[in-house]
mmCIF file of C-alpha atoms in Angstrom:
data_model
loop_
_atom_site.group_PDB
_atom_site.id
_atom_site.type_symbol
_atom_site.label_atom_id
_atom_site.label_comp_id
_atom_site.label_asym_id
_atom_site.label_seq_id
_atom_site.Cartn_x
_atom_site.Cartn_y
_atom_site.Cartn_z
ATOM 1 C CA UNK A 1 20.985 16.285 -7.256
ATOM 2 C CA UNK A 2 22.324 14.502 -4.194
ATOM 3 C CA UNK A 3 21.297 10.928 -3.489
ATOM 4 C CA UNK A 4 19.520 11.899 -0.275
ATOM 5 C CA UNK A 5 17.309 14.301 -2.191
ATOM 6 C CA UNK A 6 16.579 11.720 -4.872
ATOM 7 C CA UNK A 7 15.010 9.275 -2.460
ATOM 8 C CA UNK A 8 11.652 10.639 -1.451
ATOM 9 C CA UNK A 9 11.996 14.179 -2.706
ATOM 10 C CA UNK A 10 9.024 13.379 -4.877
ATOM 11 C CA UNK A 11 7.677 16.875 -5.335
ATOM 12 C CA UNK A 12 8.819 19.566 -7.675
ATOM 13 C CA UNK A 13 7.564 22.107 -5.167
ATOM 14 C CA UNK A 14 8.560 20.801 -1.788
ATOM 15 C CA UNK A 15 6.848 19.401 1.188
ATOM 16 C CA UNK A 16 3.109 18.991 3.638
ATOM 17 C CA UNK A 17 -1.489 20.425 6.205
ATOM 18 C CA UNK A 18 -3.638 18.279 8.460
ATOM 19 C CA UNK A 19 -5.401 18.881 11.728
ATOM 20 C CA UNK A 20 -6.131 22.355 10.397
ATOM 21 C CA UNK A 21 -9.713 21.441 9.580
ATOM 22 C CA UNK A 22 -10.300 19.751 12.924
ATOM 23 C CA UNK A 23 -8.675 22.699 14.710
ATOM 24 C CA UNK A 24 -10.997 25.108 12.929
ATOM 25 C CA UNK A 25 -14.006 23.035 13.989
ATOM 26 C CA UNK A 26 -12.938 23.111 17.634
ATOM 27 C CA UNK A 27 -12.406 26.882 17.497
ATOM 28 C CA UNK A 28 -15.894 27.356 16.090
ATOM 29 C CA UNK A 29 -17.597 25.507 18.931
ATOM 30 C CA UNK A 30 -19.617 27.770 21.247
ATOM 31 C CA UNK A 31 -18.566 27.620 24.888
ATOM 32 C CA UNK A 32 -20.766 25.227 26.790
ATOM 33 C CA UNK A 33 -22.789 24.529 23.686
ATOM 34 C CA UNK A 34 -23.025 21.657 21.254
ATOM 35 C CA UNK A 35 -20.060 20.861 19.045
ATOM 36 C CA UNK A 36 -20.212 22.464 15.636
ATOM 37 C CA UNK A 37 -20.685 20.036 12.785
ATOM 38 C CA UNK A 38 -17.547 19.268 10.779
ATOM 39 C CA UNK A 39 -17.551 20.816 7.313
ATOM 40 C CA UNK A 40 -18.613 18.509 4.501
ATOM 41 C CA UNK A 41 -15.720 16.686 2.851
ATOM 42 C CA UNK A 42 -15.283 17.734 -0.799
ATOM 43 C CA UNK A 43 -16.041 15.018 -3.338
ATOM 44 C CA UNK A 44 -12.690 15.589 -5.076
ATOM 45 C CA UNK A 45 -9.253 16.607 -3.768
ATOM 46 C CA UNK A 46 -8.233 20.180 -4.681
ATOM 47 C CA UNK A 47 -6.113 20.721 -7.773
ATOM 48 C CA UNK A 48 -2.605 21.973 -7.029
ATOM 49 C CA UNK A 49 -1.291 25.179 -8.549
ATOM 50 C CA UNK A 50 2.077 23.490 -9.086
ATOM 51 C CA UNK A 51 2.883 20.162 -10.709
ATOM 52 C CA UNK A 52 3.317 17.062 -8.569
ATOM 53 C CA UNK A 53 6.568 15.676 -9.951
ATOM 54 C CA UNK A 54 7.857 12.119 -9.668
ATOM 55 C CA UNK A 55 11.450 11.324 -8.780
ATOM 56 C CA UNK A 56 14.031 10.197 -9.635
ATOM 57 C CA UNK A 57 14.232 11.703 -13.098
ATOM 58 C CA UNK A 58 12.851 9.298 -15.690
ATOM 59 C CA UNK A 59 10.164 7.655 -13.551
ATOM 60 C CA UNK A 60 6.776 7.570 -15.288
ATOM 61 C CA UNK A 61 3.434 5.957 -14.605
ATOM 62 C CA UNK A 62 2.907 2.698 -16.468
ATOM 63 C CA UNK A 63 6.552 1.585 -16.374
ATOM 64 C CA UNK A 64 7.275 -2.121 -15.941
ATOM 65 C CA UNK A 65 9.339 -3.487 -13.047
ATOM 66 C CA UNK A 66 12.316 -3.854 -15.416
ATOM 67 C CA UNK A 67 11.993 -0.265 -16.626
ATOM 68 C CA UNK A 68 11.808 1.073 -13.059
ATOM 69 C CA UNK A 69 14.865 -1.003 -12.106
ATOM 70 C CA UNK A 70 16.769 0.542 -15.020
ATOM 71 C CA UNK A 71 15.890 4.052 -13.799
ATOM 72 C CA UNK A 72 17.039 3.155 -10.290
ATOM 73 C CA UNK A 73 20.300 1.784 -11.739
ATOM 74 C CA UNK A 74 20.950 5.143 -13.367
ATOM 75 C CA UNK A 75 20.051 7.014 -10.184
ATOM 76 C CA UNK A 76 22.479 4.882 -8.164
ATOM 77 C CA UNK A 77 25.223 5.330 -10.764
ATOM 78 C CA UNK A 78 24.862 9.103 -10.408
ATOM 79 C CA UNK A 79 24.768 8.882 -6.611
ATOM 80 C CA UNK A 80 28.055 6.958 -6.548
ATOM 81 C CA UNK A 81 29.964 9.377 -8.829
ATOM 82 C CA UNK A 82 31.389 11.508 -5.956
ATOM 83 C CA UNK A 83 32.619 8.392 -4.184
ATOM 84 C CA UNK A 84 34.235 7.039 -7.347
ATOM 85 C CA UNK A 85 36.016 10.349 -7.880
ATOM 86 C CA UNK A 86 37.422 10.127 -4.353
ATOM 87 C CA UNK A 87 38.539 6.484 -4.700
ATOM 88 C CA UNK A 88 41.834 5.326 -6.205
ATOM 89 C CA UNK A 89 41.890 2.347 -8.608
ATOM 90 C CA UNK A 90 42.595 -0.953 -6.924
ATOM 91 C CA UNK A 91 41.075 -2.861 -4.009
ATOM 92 C CA UNK A 92 38.940 0.035 -2.769
ATOM 93 C CA UNK A 93 37.585 0.678 -6.270
ATOM 94 C CA UNK A 94 36.607 -2.978 -6.651
ATOM 95 C CA UNK A 95 34.899 -2.879 -3.269
ATOM 96 C CA UNK A 96 32.944 0.165 -4.400
ATOM 97 C CA UNK A 97 31.954 -1.661 -7.606
ATOM 98 C CA UNK A 98 30.669 -4.552 -5.492
ATOM 99 C CA UNK A 99 28.718 -2.219 -3.189
ATOM 100 C CA UNK A 100 27.020 -0.500 -6.121
ATOM 101 C CA UNK A 101 26.191 -3.834 -7.771
ATOM 102 C CA UNK A 102 24.710 -5.097 -4.490
ATOM 103 C CA UNK A 103 22.438 -2.040 -4.148
ATOM 104 C CA UNK A 104 21.129 -2.583 -7.665
ATOM 105 C CA UNK A 105 20.622 -6.280 -7.025
ATOM 106 C CA UNK A 106 18.935 -5.677 -3.661
ATOM 107 C CA UNK A 107 16.316 -3.495 -5.322
ATOM 108 C CA UNK A 108 15.477 -6.240 -7.817
ATOM 109 C CA UNK A 109 15.361 -8.881 -5.066
ATOM 110 C CA UNK A 110 13.000 -6.715 -3.029
ATOM 111 C CA UNK A 111 10.084 -7.547 -5.306
ATOM 112 C CA UNK A 112 7.077 -9.055 -3.541
ATOM 113 C CA UNK A 113 4.171 -10.474 -5.521
ATOM 114 C CA UNK A 114 0.765 -10.429 -3.883
ATOM 115 C CA UNK A 115 -0.457 -13.849 -4.964
ATOM 116 C CA UNK A 116 -2.257 -16.502 -2.926
ATOM 117 C CA UNK A 117 -0.079 -16.432 0.191
ATOM 118 C CA UNK A 118 -0.059 -13.611 2.786
ATOM 119 C CA UNK A 119 3.097 -11.505 3.014
ATOM 120 C CA UNK A 120 4.915 -9.775 5.840
ATOM 121 C CA UNK A 121 3.624 -6.444 4.567
ATOM 122 C CA UNK A 122 0.215 -7.267 6.029
ATOM 123 C CA UNK A 123 1.662 -6.408 9.436
ATOM 124 C CA UNK A 124 2.837 -2.952 8.329
ATOM 125 C CA UNK A 125 1.043 0.395 7.792
ATOM 126 C CA UNK A 126 1.103 -0.432 4.058
ATOM 127 C CA UNK A 127 -1.687 -2.968 4.487
ATOM 128 C CA UNK A 128 -4.603 -1.694 2.440
ATOM 129 C CA UNK A 129 -2.372 -0.241 -0.282
ATOM 130 C CA UNK A 130 -2.516 -3.486 -2.304
ATOM 131 C CA UNK A 131 -4.707 -6.548 -2.812
ATOM 132 C CA UNK A 132 -4.066 -10.227 -3.447
ATOM 133 C CA UNK A 133 -4.706 -12.294 -6.573
ATOM 134 C CA UNK A 134 -4.924 -9.206 -8.798
ATOM 135 C CA UNK A 135 -1.455 -9.309 -10.393
ATOM 136 C CA UNK A 136 -0.051 -6.749 -7.969
ATOM 137 C CA UNK A 137 3.520 -6.424 -6.715
ATOM 138 C CA UNK A 138 5.859 -4.021 -4.919
ATOM 139 C CA UNK A 139 9.566 -3.196 -5.005
ATOM 140 C CA UNK A 140 11.369 -1.399 -2.173
ATOM 141 C CA UNK A 141 14.306 1.001 -2.342
ATOM 142 C CA UNK A 142 16.078 1.556 0.977
ATOM 143 C CA UNK A 143 18.838 4.126 1.347
ATOM 144 C CA UNK A 144 19.915 7.109 3.424
ATOM 145 C CA UNK A 145 17.550 6.120 6.217
ATOM 146 C CA UNK A 146 14.437 6.302 4.029
ATOM 147 C CA UNK A 147 12.241 3.846 2.150
ATOM 148 C CA UNK A 148 10.424 4.168 -1.132
ATOM 149 C CA UNK A 149 7.863 1.599 -2.300
ATOM 150 C CA UNK A 150 6.998 1.154 -5.989
ATOM 151 C CA UNK A 151 3.609 -0.520 -6.475
ATOM 152 C CA UNK A 152 2.664 -2.274 -9.706
ATOM 153 C CA UNK A 153 -0.556 -3.714 -11.067
ATOM 154 C CA UNK A 154 -0.354 -5.937 -14.147
ATOM 155 C CA UNK A 155 3.369 -5.031 -14.149
ATOM 156 C CA UNK A 156 2.646 -1.319 -14.557
ATOM 157 C CA UNK A 157 3.799 1.265 -12.036
ATOM 158 C CA UNK A 158 0.794 3.027 -10.541
ATOM 159 C CA UNK A 159 1.736 4.068 -7.003
ATOM 160 C CA UNK A 160 4.804 5.241 -5.069
ATOM 161 C CA UNK A 161 4.939 5.618 -1.294
ATOM 162 C CA UNK A 162 7.760 7.382 0.554
ATOM 163 C CA UNK A 163 8.278 7.096 4.300
ATOM 164 C CA UNK A 164 9.868 10.119 6.010
ATOM 165 C CA UNK A 165 10.898 11.044 9.530
ATOM 166 C CA UNK A 166 9.454 14.083 11.306
ATOM 167 C CA UNK A 167 10.848 16.104 14.181
ATOM 168 C CA UNK A 168 12.122 19.418 15.408
ATOM 169 C CA UNK A 169 14.294 20.979 12.719
ATOM 170 C CA UNK A 170 13.202 18.462 10.038
ATOM 171 C CA UNK A 171 12.635 20.211 6.681
ATOM 172 C CA UNK A 172 9.334 18.357 6.236
ATOM 173 C CA UNK A 173 8.030 19.552 9.597
ATOM 174 C CA UNK A 174 8.180 18.749 13.285
ATOM 175 C CA UNK A 175 4.837 16.917 13.208
ATOM 176 C CA UNK A 176 1.969 15.968 10.909
ATOM 177 C CA UNK A 177 0.045 19.291 11.041
ATOM 178 C CA UNK A 178 3.154 21.349 10.311
ATOM 179 C CA UNK A 179 4.145 19.042 7.440
ATOM 180 C CA UNK A 180 0.701 19.376 5.856
ATOM 181 C CA UNK A 181 0.760 23.138 6.330
ATOM 182 C CA UNK A 182 4.034 23.336 4.409
ATOM 183 C CA UNK A 183 2.544 21.292 1.580
ATOM 184 C CA UNK A 184 -0.534 23.505 1.440
ATOM 185 C CA UNK A 185 1.717 26.530 1.052
ATOM 186 C CA UNK A 186 3.823 24.783 -1.602
ATOM 187 C CA UNK A 187 0.789 23.639 -3.591
ATOM 188 C CA UNK A 188 -0.985 26.965 -3.233
ATOM 189 C CA UNK A 189 -4.203 25.464 -1.871
ATOM 190 C CA UNK A 190 -5.307 23.687 1.338
ATOM 191 C CA UNK A 191 -5.688 19.932 0.995
ATOM 192 C CA UNK A 192 -8.780 17.811 1.512
ATOM 193 C CA UNK A 193 -8.813 16.264 4.991
ATOM 194 C CA UNK A 194 -10.019 12.665 5.203
ATOM 195 C CA UNK A 195 -10.572 11.271 8.721
ATOM 196 C CA UNK A 196 -10.024 7.605 9.619
ATOM 197 C CA UNK A 197 -12.664 5.147 8.413
ATOM 198 C CA UNK A 198 -11.888 1.546 9.488
ATOM 199 C CA UNK A 199 -14.804 0.195 7.426
ATOM 200 C CA UNK A 200 -13.010 1.444 4.303
ATOM 201 C CA UNK A 201 -9.618 0.204 5.462
ATOM 202 C CA UNK A 202 -8.352 3.680 6.412
ATOM 203 C CA UNK A 203 -7.118 3.833 10.000
ATOM 204 C CA UNK A 204 -5.372 7.214 10.058
ATOM 205 C CA UNK A 205 -5.947 10.778 8.899
ATOM 206 C CA UNK A 206 -5.006 11.634 5.326
ATOM 207 C CA UNK A 207 -4.846 14.912 3.406
ATOM 208 C CA UNK A 208 -4.780 14.863 -0.384
ATOM 209 C CA UNK A 209 -4.371 16.902 -3.571
ATOM 210 C CA UNK A 210 -4.157 16.138 -7.274
ATOM 211 C CA UNK A 211 -2.873 17.580 -10.537
ATOM 212 C CA UNK A 212 -3.600 16.488 -14.114
ATOM 213 C CA UNK A 213 -1.830 13.122 -13.733
ATOM 214 C CA UNK A 214 -1.217 12.338 -10.078
ATOM 215 C CA UNK A 215 -3.167 11.952 -6.844
ATOM 216 C CA UNK A 216 -1.034 12.847 -3.811
ATOM 217 C CA UNK A 217 -1.829 11.720 -0.241
ATOM 218 C CA UNK A 218 -0.126 12.731 3.002
ATOM 219 C CA UNK A 219 -0.609 9.882 5.462
ATOM 220 C CA UNK A 220 -0.340 10.286 9.217
ATOM 221 C CA UNK A 221 2.071 7.766 10.753
ATOM 222 C CA UNK A 222 2.375 8.937 14.342
ATOM 223 C CA UNK A 223 4.443 11.673 15.936
ATOM 224 C CA UNK A 224 7.788 10.874 14.322
ATOM 225 C CA UNK A 225 6.894 9.627 10.839
ATOM 226 C CA UNK A 226 4.863 10.549 7.795
ATOM 227 C CA UNK A 227 4.204 8.946 4.420
ATOM 228 C CA UNK A 228 3.709 10.520 0.992
ATOM 229 C CA UNK A 229 1.706 8.494 -1.534
ATOM 230 C CA UNK A 230 1.663 9.257 -5.272
ATOM 231 C CA UNK A 231 -0.960 7.516 -7.422
ATOM 232 C CA UNK A 232 -1.619 7.448 -11.152
ATOM 233 C CA UNK A 233 -5.050 9.003 -11.726
ATOM 234 C CA UNK A 234 -5.731 6.875 -14.818
ATOM 235 C CA UNK A 235 -5.133 3.636 -12.916
ATOM 236 C CA UNK A 236 -7.001 4.946 -9.894
ATOM 237 C CA UNK A 237 -10.102 5.547 -12.006
ATOM 238 C CA UNK A 238 -10.020 1.928 -13.233
ATOM 239 C CA UNK A 239 -8.921 0.309 -9.984
ATOM 240 C CA UNK A 240 -12.201 -1.473 -9.325
ATOM 241 C CA UNK A 241 -12.080 -3.312 -12.657
ATOM 242 C CA UNK A 242 -8.341 -3.999 -12.266
ATOM 243 C CA UNK A 243 -9.063 -5.717 -8.958
ATOM 244 C CA UNK A 244 -11.730 -8.309 -9.751
ATOM 245 C CA UNK A 245 -10.718 -10.430 -6.728
ATOM 246 C CA UNK A 246 -11.984 -8.602 -3.676
ATOM 247 C CA UNK A 247 -10.470 -8.984 -0.182
ATOM 248 C CA UNK A 248 -12.140 -11.565 2.038
ATOM 249 C CA UNK A 249 -13.720 -10.199 5.204
ATOM 250 C CA UNK A 250 -11.819 -11.916 8.026
ATOM 251 C CA UNK A 251 -14.766 -11.288 10.405
ATOM 252 C CA UNK A 252 -17.382 -12.716 8.082
ATOM 253 C CA UNK A 253 -19.031 -16.034 8.979
ATOM 254 C CA UNK A 254 -17.959 -18.940 6.811
ATOM 255 C CA UNK A 255 -20.766 -19.791 4.331
ATOM 256 C CA UNK A 256 -20.854 -23.449 5.465
ATOM 257 C CA UNK A 257 -21.182 -22.374 9.107
ATOM 258 C CA UNK A 258 -23.916 -19.898 8.260
ATOM 259 C CA UNK A 259 -25.773 -22.626 6.380
ATOM 260 C CA UNK A 260 -25.511 -25.029 9.332
ATOM 261 C CA UNK A 261 -26.824 -22.388 11.733
ATOM 262 C CA UNK A 262 -29.846 -21.823 9.523
ATOM 263 C CA UNK A 263 -30.578 -25.581 9.453
ATOM 264 C CA UNK A 264 -30.380 -25.879 13.239
ATOM 265 C CA UNK A 265 -32.865 -23.089 13.867
ATOM 266 C CA UNK A 266 -36.162 -24.557 15.189
ATOM 267 C CA UNK A 267 -39.206 -24.286 12.984
ATOM 268 C CA UNK A 268 -41.685 -21.623 14.109
ATOM 269 C CA UNK A 269 -44.572 -22.937 16.222
ATOM 270 C CA UNK A 270 -47.965 -23.128 14.494
ATOM 271 C CA UNK A 271 -50.326 -20.257 15.315
ATOM 272 C CA UNK A 272 -52.603 -20.960 18.285
ATOM 273 C CA UNK A 273 -56.407 -21.140 17.796
ATOM 274 C CA UNK A 274 -57.607 -18.340 20.026
ATOM 275 C CA UNK A 275 -61.113 -18.158 18.556
ATOM 276 C CA UNK A 276 -62.322 -21.447 20.091
ATOM 277 C CA UNK A 277 -65.597 -23.141 19.220
ATOM 278 C CA UNK A 278 -69.034 -21.627 19.776
ATOM 279 C CA UNK A 279 -71.388 -23.485 22.108
#
């Protein structure tokens, strides 16, 4: 398999449905009448008729950061084979050795731990995919114009997110709806459409499926980009207990301020005696 296909191929079956549900709702609206109610969202994502496979070969849920790095080393070794075959021993071969070693090292250096201090990832669309102070981390593989993020909790791989370009002639689709339509055809069943819900930390439309081991989300990223998220169902079912430290609401009033406000509130006036005295 070529290196370009290794990064972000992710599915044994291929590619991506989305605004289909919203389109159907619009089509069902009577002319001049009230908008038809959106269909109820299923409690569970539909089960695919084909397996959701992880790539590259050898990646499994529950792997440690070291184990994932070893798999990436092997993937890179295989990706460099054609170039080694076309390179003569000597200076150019040594330069190729150094380039390969740097790619392997860069992946290891990419690790970010979500501890006490905020990270630069908070300013990216990945915000909400991780929490702080819960032994979580991420490693990033960048190559061939794409990015793949490996998320860990308690040093166990539980989520992978691939970022892909969209556009006319792109095999994944020209836009989000066409990408999701292709996935629905590949999986053999339409996905579950989940609209944005800022209160739950979801700011874009998502469509998802699952198989026996993996939950798969297609995340809208604008007109020219899309993201595929793969999540371990076992970890997902225990995520609440694995994340005992909950995110702090940035808009919440500081407890000390709230207490001071309560103290400054005037005491209620005593009830007036409206009955008066009888003469």
